[in-house]
PDB file of C-alpha atoms and ligand atoms in Angstrom:
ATOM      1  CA  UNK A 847     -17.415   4.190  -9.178  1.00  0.00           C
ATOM      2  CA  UNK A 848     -14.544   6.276  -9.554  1.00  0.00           C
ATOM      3  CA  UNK A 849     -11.381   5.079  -7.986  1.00  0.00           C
ATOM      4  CA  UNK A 850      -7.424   5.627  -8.991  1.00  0.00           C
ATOM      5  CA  UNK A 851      -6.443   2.544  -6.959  1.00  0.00           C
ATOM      6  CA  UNK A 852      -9.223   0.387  -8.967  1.00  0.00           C
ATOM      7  CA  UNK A 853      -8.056   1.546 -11.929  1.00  0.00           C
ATOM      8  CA  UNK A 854      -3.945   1.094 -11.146  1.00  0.00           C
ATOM      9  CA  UNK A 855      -5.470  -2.828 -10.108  1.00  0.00           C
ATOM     10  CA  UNK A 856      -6.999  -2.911 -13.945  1.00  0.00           C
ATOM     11  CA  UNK A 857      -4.206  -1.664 -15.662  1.00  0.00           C
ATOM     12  CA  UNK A 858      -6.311   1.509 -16.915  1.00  0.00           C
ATOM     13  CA  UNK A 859      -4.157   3.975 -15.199  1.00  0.00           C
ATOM     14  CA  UNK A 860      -0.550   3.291 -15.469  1.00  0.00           C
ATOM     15  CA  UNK A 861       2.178   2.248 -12.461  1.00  0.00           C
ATOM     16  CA  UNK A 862       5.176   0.878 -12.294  1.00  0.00           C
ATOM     17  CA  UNK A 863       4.459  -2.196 -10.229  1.00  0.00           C
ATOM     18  CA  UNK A 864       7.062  -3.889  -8.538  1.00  0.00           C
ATOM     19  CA  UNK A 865       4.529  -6.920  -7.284  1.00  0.00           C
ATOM     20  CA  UNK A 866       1.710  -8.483  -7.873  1.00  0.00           C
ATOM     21  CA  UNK A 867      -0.885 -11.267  -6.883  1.00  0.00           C
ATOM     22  CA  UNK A 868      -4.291 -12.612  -7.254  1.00  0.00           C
ATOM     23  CA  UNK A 869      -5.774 -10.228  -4.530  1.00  0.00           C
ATOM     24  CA  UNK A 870      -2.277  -7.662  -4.389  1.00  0.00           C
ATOM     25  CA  UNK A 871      -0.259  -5.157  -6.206  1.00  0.00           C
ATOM     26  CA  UNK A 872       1.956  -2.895  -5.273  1.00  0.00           C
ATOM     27  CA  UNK A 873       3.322   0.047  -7.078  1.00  0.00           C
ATOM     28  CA  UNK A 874       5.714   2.951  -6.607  1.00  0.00           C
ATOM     29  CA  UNK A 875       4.063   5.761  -5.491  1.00  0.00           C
ATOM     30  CA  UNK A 876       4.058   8.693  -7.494  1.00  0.00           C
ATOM     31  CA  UNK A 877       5.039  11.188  -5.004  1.00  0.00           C
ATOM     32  CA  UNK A 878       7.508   9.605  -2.987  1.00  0.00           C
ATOM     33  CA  UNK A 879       8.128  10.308   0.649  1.00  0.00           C
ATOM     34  CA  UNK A 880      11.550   7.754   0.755  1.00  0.00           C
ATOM     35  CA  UNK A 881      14.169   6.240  -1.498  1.00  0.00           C
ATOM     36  CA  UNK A 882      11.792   3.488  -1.608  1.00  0.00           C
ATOM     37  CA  UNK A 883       8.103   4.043  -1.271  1.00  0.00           C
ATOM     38  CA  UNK A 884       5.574   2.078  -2.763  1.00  0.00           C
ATOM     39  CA  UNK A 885       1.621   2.091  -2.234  1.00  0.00           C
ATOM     40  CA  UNK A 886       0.100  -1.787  -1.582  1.00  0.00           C
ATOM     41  CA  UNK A 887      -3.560  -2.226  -2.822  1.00  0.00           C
ATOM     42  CA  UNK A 888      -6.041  -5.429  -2.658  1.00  0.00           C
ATOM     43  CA  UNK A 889      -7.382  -5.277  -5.930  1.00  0.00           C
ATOM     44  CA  UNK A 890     -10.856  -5.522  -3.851  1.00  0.00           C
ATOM     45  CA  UNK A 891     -12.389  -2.285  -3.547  1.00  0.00           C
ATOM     46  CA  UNK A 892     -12.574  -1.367   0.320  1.00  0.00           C
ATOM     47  CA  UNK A 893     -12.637   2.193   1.181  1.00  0.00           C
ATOM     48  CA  UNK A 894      -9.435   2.023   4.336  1.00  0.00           C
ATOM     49  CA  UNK A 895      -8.902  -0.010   7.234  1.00  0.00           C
ATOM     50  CA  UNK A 896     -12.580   1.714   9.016  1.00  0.00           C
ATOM     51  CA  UNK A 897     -14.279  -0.986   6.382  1.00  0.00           C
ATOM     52  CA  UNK A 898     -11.838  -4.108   7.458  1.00  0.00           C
ATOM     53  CA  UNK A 899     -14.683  -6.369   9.125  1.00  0.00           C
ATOM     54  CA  UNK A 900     -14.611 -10.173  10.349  1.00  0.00           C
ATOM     55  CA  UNK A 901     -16.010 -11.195   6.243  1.00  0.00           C
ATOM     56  CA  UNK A 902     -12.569  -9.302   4.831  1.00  0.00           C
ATOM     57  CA  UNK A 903      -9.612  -9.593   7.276  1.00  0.00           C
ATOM     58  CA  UNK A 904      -8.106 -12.045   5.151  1.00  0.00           C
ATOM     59  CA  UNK A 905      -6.914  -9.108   2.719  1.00  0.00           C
ATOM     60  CA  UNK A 906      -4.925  -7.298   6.092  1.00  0.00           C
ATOM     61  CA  UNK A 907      -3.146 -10.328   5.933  1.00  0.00           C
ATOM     62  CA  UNK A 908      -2.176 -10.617   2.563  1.00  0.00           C
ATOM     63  CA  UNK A 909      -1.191  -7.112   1.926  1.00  0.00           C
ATOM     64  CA  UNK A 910       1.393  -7.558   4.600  1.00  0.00           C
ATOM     65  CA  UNK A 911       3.130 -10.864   3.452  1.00  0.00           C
ATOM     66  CA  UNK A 912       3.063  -8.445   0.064  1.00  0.00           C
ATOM     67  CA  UNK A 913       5.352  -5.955   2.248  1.00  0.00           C
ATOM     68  CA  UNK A 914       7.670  -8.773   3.812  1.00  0.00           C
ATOM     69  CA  UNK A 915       8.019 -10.852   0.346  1.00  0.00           C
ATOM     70  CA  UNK A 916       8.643  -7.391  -1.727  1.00  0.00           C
ATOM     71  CA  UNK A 917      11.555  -6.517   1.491  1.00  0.00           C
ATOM     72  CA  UNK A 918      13.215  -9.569   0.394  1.00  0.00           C
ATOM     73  CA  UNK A 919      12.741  -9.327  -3.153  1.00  0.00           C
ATOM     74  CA  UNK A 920      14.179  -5.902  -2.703  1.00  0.00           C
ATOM     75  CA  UNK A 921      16.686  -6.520  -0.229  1.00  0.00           C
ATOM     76  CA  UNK A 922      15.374  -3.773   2.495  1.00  0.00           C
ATOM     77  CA  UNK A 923      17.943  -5.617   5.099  1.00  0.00           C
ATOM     78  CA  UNK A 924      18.265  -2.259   7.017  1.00  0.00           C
ATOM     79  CA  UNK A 925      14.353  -2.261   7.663  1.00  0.00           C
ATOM     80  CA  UNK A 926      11.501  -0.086   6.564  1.00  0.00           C
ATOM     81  CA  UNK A 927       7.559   1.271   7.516  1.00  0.00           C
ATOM     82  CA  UNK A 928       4.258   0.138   6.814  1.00  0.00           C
ATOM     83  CA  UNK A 929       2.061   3.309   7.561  1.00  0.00           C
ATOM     84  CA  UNK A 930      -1.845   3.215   6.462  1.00  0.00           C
ATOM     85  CA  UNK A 931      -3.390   6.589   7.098  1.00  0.00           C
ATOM     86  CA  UNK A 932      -7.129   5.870   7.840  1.00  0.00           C
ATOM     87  CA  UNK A 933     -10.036   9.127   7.181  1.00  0.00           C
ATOM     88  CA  UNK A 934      -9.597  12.517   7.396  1.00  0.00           C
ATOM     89  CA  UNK A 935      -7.527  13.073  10.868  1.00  0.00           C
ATOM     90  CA  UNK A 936      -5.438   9.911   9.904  1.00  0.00           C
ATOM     91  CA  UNK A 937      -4.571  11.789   6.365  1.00  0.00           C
ATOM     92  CA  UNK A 938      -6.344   9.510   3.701  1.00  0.00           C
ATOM     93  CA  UNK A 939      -6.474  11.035   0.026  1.00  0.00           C
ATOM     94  CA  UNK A 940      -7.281   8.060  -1.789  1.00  0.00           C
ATOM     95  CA  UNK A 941     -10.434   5.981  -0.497  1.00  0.00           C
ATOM     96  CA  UNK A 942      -8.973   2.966  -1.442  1.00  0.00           C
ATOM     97  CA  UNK A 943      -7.573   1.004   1.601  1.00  0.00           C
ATOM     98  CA  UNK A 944      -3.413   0.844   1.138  1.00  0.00           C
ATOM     99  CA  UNK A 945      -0.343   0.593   2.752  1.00  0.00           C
ATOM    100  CA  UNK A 946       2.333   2.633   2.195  1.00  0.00           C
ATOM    101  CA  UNK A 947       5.958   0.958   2.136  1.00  0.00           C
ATOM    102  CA  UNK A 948       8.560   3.493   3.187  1.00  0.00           C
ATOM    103  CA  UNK A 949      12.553   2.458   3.397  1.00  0.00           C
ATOM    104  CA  UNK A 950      16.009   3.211   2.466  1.00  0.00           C
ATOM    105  CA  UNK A 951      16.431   6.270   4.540  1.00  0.00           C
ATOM    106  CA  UNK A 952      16.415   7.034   8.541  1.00  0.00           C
ATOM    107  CA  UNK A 953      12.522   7.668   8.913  1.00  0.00           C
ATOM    108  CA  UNK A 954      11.486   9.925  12.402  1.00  0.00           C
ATOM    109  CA  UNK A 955       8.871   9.011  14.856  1.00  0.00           C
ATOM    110  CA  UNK A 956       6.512  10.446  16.321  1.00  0.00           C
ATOM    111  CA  UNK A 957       5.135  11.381  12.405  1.00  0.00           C
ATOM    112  CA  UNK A 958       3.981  14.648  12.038  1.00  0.00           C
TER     113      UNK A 958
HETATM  114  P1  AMP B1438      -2.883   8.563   1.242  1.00  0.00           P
HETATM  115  O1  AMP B1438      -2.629  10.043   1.273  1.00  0.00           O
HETATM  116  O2  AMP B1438      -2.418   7.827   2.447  1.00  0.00           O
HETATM  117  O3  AMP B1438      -4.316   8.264   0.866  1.00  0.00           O
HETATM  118  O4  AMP B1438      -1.952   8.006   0.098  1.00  0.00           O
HETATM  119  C1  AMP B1438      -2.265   8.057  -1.263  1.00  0.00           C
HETATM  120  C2  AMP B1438      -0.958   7.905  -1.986  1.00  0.00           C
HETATM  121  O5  AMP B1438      -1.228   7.540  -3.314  1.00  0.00           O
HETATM  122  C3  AMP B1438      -0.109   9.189  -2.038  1.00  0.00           C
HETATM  123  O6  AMP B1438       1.176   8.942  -1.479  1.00  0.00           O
HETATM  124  C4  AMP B1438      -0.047   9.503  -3.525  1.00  0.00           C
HETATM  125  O7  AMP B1438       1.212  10.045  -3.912  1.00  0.00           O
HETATM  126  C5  AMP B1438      -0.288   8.149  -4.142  1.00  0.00           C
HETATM  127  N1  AMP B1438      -0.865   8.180  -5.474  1.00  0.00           N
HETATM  128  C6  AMP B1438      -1.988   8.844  -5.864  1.00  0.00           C
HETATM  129  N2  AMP B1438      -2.233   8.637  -7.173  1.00  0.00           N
HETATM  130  C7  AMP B1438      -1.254   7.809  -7.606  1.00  0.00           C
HETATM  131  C8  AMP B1438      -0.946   7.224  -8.883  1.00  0.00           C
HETATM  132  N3  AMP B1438      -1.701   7.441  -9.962  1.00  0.00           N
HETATM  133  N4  AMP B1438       0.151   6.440  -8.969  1.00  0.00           N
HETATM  134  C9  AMP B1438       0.922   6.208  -7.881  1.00  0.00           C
HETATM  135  N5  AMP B1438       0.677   6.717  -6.654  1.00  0.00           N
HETATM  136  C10 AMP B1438      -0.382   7.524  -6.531  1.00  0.00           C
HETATM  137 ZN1   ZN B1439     -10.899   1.199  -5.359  1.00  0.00          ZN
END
């Protein structure tokens, strides 16, 4: 199966990761939308949050102590955003569920 986020997990596609786990790592995404923006990954392959079921929840829960342990770790004191786009509408490129960590700048809501 071909997947970038399995691969970043493997080490056979380069990242710069910034943390990292027995089931998580996190790594600054390439095209960054923030100051601060990095992409957080269970290194277990499920597709987005559509394939989270009552067997894998666990792994919701562990990418976001990832998010509040890498805040502290990087001192995000002024805050930041967990967004995790989900299918087509939701504006998924890579079937690999993930969490993007935005922060470091004044982010608007609604998104567009
Ligand atoms: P999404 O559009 O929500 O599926 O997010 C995928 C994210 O992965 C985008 O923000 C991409 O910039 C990022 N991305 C894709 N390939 C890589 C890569 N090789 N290294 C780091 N980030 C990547
Ligand atoms: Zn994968």
């Amino acid at each position: 199966m071909d997947c970038v986020f399995c691969d970043i997990a493997k080490g056979e596609i380069p990242s710069t990761k910034v943390y990292e786990t027995d089931d998580i790592v996190a790594f600054k995404d390439i095209d960054p939308q923030a100051p601060f923006h990095v992409v957080i990954i269970p290194k277990q392959h499920i597709p987005s949050p559509a394939h989270i079921t009552k067997e894998n929840y666990d792994i919701a829960g562990k990418m976001i102590l990832a998010a509040s342990e890498i805040a502290k770790m990087e001192k995000l004191d002024k805050g930041y955003r967990i967004v995790a786009n989900c299918g087509e509408d939701g504006g998924q490129t890579v079937g690999h569920i993930h969490f993007h960590m935005l922060a470091q700048r004044n982010l608007s809501w609604p998104p567009g």
